[in-house]
Each structure stands twice: as structure tokens, then as C-alpha cells.
PDB file of C-alpha atoms in Angstrom:
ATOM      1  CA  UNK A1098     217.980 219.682  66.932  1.00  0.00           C
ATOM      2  CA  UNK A1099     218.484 219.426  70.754  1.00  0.00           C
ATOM      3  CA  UNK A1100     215.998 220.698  72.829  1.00  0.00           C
ATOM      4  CA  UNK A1101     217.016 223.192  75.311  1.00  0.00           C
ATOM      5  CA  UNK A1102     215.160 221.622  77.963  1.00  0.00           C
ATOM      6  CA  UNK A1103     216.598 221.951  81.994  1.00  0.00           C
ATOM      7  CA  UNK A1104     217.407 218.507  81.695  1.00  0.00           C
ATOM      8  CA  UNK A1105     219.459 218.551  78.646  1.00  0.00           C
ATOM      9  CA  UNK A1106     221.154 221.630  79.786  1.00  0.00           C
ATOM     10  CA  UNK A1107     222.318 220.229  82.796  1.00  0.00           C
ATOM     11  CA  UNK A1108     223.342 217.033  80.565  1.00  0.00           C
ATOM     12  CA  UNK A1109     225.660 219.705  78.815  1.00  0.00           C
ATOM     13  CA  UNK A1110     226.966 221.062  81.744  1.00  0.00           C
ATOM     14  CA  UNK A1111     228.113 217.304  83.478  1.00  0.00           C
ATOM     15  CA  UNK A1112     229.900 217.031  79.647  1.00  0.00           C
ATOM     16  CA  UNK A1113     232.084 219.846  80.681  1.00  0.00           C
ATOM     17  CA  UNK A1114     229.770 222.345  78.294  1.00  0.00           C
ATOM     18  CA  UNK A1115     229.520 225.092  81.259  1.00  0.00           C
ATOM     19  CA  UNK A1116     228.269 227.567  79.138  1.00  0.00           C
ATOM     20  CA  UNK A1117     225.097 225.844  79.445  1.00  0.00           C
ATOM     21  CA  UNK A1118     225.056 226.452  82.971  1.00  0.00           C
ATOM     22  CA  UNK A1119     224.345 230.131  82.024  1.00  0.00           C
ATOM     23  CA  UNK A1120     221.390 229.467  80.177  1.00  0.00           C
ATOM     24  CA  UNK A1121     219.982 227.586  83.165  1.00  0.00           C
ATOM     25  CA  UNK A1122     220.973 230.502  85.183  1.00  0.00           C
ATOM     26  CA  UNK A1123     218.888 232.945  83.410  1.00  0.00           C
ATOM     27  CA  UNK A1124     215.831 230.618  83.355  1.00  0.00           C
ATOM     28  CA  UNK A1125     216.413 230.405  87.455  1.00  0.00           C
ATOM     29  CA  UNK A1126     217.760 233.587  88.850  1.00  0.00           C
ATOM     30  CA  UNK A1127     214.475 234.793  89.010  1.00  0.00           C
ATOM     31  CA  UNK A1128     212.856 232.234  91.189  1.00  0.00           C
ATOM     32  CA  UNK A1129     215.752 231.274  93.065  1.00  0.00           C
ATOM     33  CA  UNK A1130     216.460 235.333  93.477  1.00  0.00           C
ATOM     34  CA  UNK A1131     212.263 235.293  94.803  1.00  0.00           C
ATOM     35  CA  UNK A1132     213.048 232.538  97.107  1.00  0.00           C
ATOM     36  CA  UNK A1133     216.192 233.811  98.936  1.00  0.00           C
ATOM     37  CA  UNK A1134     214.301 237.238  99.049  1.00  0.00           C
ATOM     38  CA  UNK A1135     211.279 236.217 100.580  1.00  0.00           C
ATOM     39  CA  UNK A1136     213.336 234.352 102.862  1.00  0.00           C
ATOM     40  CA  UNK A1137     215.700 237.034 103.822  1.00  0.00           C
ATOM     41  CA  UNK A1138     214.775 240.661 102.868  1.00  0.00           C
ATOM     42  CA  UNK A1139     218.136 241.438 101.984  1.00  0.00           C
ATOM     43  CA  UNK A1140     218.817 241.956  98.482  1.00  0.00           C
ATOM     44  CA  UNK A1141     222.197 241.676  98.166  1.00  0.00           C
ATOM     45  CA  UNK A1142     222.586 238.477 100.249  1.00  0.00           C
ATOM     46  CA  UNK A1143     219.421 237.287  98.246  1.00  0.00           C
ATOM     47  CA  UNK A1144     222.235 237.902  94.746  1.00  0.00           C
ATOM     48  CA  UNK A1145     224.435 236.436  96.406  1.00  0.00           C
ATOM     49  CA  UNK A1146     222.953 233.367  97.506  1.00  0.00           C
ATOM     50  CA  UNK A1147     222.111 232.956  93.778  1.00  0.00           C
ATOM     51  CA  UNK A1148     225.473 232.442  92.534  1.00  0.00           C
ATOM     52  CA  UNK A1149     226.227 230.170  95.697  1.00  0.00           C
ATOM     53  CA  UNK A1150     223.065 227.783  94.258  1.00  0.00           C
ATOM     54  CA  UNK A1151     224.980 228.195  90.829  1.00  0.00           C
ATOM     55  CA  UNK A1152     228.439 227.434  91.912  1.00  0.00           C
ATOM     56  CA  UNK A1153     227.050 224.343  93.616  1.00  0.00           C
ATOM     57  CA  UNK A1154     225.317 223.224  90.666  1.00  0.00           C
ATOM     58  CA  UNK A1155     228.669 223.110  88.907  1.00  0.00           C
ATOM     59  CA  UNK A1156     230.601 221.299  91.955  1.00  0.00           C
ATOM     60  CA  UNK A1157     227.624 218.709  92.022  1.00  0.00           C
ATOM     61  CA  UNK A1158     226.706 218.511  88.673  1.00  0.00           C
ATOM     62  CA  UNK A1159     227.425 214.783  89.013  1.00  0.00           C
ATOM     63  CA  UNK A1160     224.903 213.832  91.654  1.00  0.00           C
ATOM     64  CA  UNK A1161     222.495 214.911  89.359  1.00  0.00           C
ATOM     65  CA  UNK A1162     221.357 211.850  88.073  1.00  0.00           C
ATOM     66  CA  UNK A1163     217.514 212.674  86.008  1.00  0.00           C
ATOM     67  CA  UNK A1164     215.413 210.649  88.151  1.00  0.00           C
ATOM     68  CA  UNK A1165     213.360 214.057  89.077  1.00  0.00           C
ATOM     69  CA  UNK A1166     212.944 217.306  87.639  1.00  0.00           C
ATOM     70  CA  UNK A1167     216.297 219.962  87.340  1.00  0.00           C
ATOM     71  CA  UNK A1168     213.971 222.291  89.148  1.00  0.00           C
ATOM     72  CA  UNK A1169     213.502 220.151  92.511  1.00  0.00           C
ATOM     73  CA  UNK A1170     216.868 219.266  92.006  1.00  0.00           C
ATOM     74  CA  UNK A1171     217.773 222.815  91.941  1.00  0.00           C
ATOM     75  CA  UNK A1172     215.509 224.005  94.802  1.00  0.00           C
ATOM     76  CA  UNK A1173     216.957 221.597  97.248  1.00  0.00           C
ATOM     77  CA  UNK A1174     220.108 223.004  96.538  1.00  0.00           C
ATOM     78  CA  UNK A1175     218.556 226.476  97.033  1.00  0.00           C
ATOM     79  CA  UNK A1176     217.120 225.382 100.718  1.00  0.00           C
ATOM     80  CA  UNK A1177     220.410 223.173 102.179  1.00  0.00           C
ATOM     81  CA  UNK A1178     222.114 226.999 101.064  1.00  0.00           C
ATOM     82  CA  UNK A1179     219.554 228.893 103.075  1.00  0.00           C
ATOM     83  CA  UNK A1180     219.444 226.552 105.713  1.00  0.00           C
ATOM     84  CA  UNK A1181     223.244 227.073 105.631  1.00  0.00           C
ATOM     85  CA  UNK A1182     223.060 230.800 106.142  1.00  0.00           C
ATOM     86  CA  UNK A1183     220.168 230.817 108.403  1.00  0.00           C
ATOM     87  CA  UNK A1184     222.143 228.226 110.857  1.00  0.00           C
ATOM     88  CA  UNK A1185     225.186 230.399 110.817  1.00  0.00           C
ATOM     89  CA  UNK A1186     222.706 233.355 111.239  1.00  0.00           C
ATOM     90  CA  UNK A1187     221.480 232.164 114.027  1.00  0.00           C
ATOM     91  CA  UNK A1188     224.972 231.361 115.640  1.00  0.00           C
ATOM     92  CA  UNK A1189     226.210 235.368 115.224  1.00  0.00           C
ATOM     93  CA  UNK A1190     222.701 236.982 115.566  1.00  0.00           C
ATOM     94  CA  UNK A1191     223.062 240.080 117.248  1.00  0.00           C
ATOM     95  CA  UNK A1192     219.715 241.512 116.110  1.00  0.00           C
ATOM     96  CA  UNK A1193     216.272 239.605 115.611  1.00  0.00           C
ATOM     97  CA  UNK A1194     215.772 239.321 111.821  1.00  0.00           C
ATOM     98  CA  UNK A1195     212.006 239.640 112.425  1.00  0.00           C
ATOM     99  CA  UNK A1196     212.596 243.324 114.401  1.00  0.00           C
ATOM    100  CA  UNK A1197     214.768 244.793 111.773  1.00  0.00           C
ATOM    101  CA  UNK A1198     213.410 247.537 109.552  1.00  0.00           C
ATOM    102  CA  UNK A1199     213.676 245.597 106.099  1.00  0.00           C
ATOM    103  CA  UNK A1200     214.374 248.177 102.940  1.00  0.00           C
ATOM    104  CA  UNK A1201     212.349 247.285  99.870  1.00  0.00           C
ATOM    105  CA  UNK A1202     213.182 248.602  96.089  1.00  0.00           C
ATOM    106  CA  UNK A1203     210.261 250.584  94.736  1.00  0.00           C
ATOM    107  CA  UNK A1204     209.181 250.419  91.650  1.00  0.00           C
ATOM    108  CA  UNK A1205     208.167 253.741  90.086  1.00  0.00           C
ATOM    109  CA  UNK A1206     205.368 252.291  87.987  1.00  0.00           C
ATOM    110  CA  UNK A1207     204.030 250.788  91.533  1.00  0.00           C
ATOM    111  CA  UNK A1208     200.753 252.999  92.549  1.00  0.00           C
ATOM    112  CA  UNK A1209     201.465 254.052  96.138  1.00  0.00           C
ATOM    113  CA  UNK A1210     198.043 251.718  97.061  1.00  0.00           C
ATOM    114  CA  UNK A1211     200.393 248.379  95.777  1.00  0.00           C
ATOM    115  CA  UNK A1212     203.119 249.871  98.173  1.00  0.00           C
ATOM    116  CA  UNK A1213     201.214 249.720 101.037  1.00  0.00           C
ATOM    117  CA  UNK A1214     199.734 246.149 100.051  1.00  0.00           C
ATOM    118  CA  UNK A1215     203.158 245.281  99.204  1.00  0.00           C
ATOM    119  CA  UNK A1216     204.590 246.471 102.775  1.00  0.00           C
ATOM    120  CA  UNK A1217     201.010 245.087 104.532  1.00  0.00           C
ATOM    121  CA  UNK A1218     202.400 241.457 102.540  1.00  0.00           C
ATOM    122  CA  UNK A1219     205.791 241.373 103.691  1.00  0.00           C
ATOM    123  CA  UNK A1220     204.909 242.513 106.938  1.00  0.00           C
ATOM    124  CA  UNK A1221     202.479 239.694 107.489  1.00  0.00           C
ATOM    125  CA  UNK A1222     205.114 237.499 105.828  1.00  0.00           C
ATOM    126  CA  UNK A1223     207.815 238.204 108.266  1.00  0.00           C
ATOM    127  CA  UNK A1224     205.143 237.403 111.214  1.00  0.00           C
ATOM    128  CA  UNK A1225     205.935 233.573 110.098  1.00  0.00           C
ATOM    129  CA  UNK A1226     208.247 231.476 111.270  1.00  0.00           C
ATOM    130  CA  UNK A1227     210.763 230.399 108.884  1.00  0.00           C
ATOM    131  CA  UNK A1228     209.639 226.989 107.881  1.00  0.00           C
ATOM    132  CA  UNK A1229     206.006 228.198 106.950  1.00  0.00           C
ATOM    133  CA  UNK A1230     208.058 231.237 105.263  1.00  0.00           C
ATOM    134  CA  UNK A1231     209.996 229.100 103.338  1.00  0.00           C
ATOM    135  CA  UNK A1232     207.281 227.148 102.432  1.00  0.00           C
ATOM    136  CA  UNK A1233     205.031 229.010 100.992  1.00  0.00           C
ATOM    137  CA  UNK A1234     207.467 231.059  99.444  1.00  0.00           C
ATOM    138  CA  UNK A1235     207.903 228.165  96.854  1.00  0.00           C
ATOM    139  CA  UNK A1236     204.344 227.703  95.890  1.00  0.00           C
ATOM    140  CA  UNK A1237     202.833 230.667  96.153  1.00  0.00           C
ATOM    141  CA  UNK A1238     206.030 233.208  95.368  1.00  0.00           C
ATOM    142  CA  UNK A1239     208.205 231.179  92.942  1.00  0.00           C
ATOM    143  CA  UNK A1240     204.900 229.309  91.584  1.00  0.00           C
ATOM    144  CA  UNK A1241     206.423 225.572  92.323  1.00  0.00           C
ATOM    145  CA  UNK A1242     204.235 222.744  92.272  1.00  0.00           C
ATOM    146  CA  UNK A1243     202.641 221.405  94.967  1.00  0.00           C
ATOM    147  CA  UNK A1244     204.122 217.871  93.979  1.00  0.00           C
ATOM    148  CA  UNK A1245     207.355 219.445  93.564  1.00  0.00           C
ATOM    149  CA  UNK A1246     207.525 220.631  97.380  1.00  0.00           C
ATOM    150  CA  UNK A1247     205.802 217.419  98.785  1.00  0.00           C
ATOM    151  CA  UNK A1248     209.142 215.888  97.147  1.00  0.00           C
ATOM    152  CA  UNK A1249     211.624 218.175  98.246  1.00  0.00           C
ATOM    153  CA  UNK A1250     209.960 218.181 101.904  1.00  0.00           C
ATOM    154  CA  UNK A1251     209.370 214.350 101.720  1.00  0.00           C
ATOM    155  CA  UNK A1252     205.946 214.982 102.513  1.00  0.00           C
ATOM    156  CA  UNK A1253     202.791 213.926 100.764  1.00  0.00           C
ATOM    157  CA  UNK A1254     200.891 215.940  98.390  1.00  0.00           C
ATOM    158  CA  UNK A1255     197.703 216.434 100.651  1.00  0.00           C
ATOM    159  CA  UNK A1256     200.020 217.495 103.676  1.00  0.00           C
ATOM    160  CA  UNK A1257     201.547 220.104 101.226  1.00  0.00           C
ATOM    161  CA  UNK A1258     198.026 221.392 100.256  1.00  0.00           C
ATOM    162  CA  UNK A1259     197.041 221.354 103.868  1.00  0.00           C
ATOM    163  CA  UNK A1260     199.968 223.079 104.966  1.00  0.00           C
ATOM    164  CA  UNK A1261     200.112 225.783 102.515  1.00  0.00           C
ATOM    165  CA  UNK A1262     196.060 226.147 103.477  1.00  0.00           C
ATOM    166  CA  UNK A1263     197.171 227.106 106.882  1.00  0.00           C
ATOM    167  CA  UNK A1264     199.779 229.180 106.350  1.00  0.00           C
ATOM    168  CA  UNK A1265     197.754 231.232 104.087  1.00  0.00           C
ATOM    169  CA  UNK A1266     195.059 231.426 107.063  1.00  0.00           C
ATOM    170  CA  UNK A1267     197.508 232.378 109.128  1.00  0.00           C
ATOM    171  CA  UNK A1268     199.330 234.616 106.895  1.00  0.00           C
ATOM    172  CA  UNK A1269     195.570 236.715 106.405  1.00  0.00           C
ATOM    173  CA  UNK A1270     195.027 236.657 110.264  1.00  0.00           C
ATOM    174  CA  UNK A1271     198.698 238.483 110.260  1.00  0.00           C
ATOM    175  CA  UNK A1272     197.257 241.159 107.592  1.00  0.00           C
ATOM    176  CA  UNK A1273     194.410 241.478 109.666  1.00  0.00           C
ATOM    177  CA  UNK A1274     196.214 242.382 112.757  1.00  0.00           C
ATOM    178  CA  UNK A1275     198.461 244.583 111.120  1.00  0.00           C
ATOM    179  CA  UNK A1276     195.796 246.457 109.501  1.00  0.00           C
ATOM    180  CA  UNK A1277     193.773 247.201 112.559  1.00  0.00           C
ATOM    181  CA  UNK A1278     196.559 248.336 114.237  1.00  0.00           C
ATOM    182  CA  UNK A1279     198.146 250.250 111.409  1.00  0.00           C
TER     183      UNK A1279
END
């Protein structure tokens, strides 16, 4: 029986088997959707950013060639697309993405305490620049390994763990300010 790892999916897929493509899809809409999100605020560019990762995937399904994981592989797909959007972004901003009034979904089983933490979190989130954003977006949002970004960044593991320990600093200094002047 063939296991339905990433790997072997992806195999499938560079056969000309594209329905495995959906199965990979479901595993990764989640994460990918997370990582857009968290990147963006705007859910449906997030959704659509998704399918842009997955269209790619099946254009380049090629220069996929097993040396690393399908999930790196993936997520550096994932960032060249937001770096895509941000650049052209940038190049028709009219407003400042960090001044706009992001709407979030609510949850109803969400106490209204978790709402304000939530909004307190995204807040402090958006007080980032983009890189440290992005970054710990991946490990501490979409739960990638540190080893995992160090690859995708081409940095080594310590300056991952060192980085991410910053940002998260920084990220609780932002709560902090918000709080005491919220």
C-alpha cells in the first residue's frame, strides 16, 4: 500500500495524478491560509493567495526534486507569493497597511475575554515590521520547525531561535504598550 505521505503525493502529482494535489491541499490550506492571514489581515486575499501557492505547485511541480521536506518546499513558495503581493503593495499603496482598521471573524464560542486577547495579539502583531511578522508567523502561528525556517531563510538554527526570542520580546513590549494605553 502507498503511503500517503507529502512526498509521495507530490510524486503523484509530477506523474500527471493531480488529484493528489487536492489531498495536499487540504493537509495545507490551513497553515498556508494562517500564514497569508497573519501576514495580511485580509481574509479574502489570505484565500486567495492559497490557491495562487496551489496553482504554483502544479506549474512547478517539476523543480521539486525530494532533497527537503514538501512542507519547506511549499512554504517558500508561500513567501516568494507574499513577497510578490507585498512588493506590488507597496508600489500602489494608497493607505498604510499598519493604520487600517483590520476586520476579524468572531467566533461565537470565543468568550469576549479571548476577543480582547485576540485583538490585544494582532494588534501587537501588526506593530512588527514585516520580516519579524513573517517570521514568526511560521513558527509560532503555523507551528513550523525551527530547522525548517533556518532553511527556508538560509540562516542557521541558533539565529532562528535567537530571532524568534526577540521578536517575541518585542512582540510582549508591543502588548504592554497597548495595554497601558488601552
Amino acid at each position: 500500500m502507498d503511503l500517503l505521505t507529502d512526498e509521495s503525493l507530490i510524486n503523484k502529482v509530477q506523474n500527471g495524478q493531480l488529484d493528489a494535489c487536492g489531498l495536499l491541499y487540504m493537509r495545507y490550506k490551513k497553515p498556508l491560509f494562517n500564514y497569508f492571514y497573519n501576514n495580511i489581515y485580509d481574509v479574502t486575499k489570505s484565500e486567495d493567495m492559497v490557491q495562487t501557492v496551489f496553482e504554483k505547485v502544479i506549474k512547478y511541480k517539476k523543480n521539486f526534486k525530494g532533497t527537503g521536506s514538501f512542507r519547506s518546499w511549499l512554504f517558500t513558495i508561500a513567501r516568494n507569493t507574499y513577497i510578490d503581493d507585498f512588493n506590488a503593495r507597496k508600489k500602489n499603496r494608497s493607505v498604510d497597511i499598519m493604520d487600517h482598521d483590520f476586520a476579524h471573524e468572531e467566533h461565537g464560542e470565543n468568550q469576549m475575554l479571548d476577543q480582547e486577547e485576540s485583538n490585544l495579539l494582532q494588534k501587537a502583531l501588526r506593530m512588527l515590521d514585516d520580516e519579524k511578522r513573517e517570521l514568526i508567523s511560521m513558527i509560532k502561528l503555523n507551528e513550523m520547525k525551527y530547522q525548517q525556517v533556518a532553511d527556508l531563510y538560509g540562516l542557521s538554527l541558533s539565529n532562528v531561535k535567537t530571532k524568534v526570542f526577540r521578536i517575541m520580546q518585542e512582540l510582549k513590549e508591543n502588548a504592554h504598550k497597548l495595554q497601558a494605553n488601552g
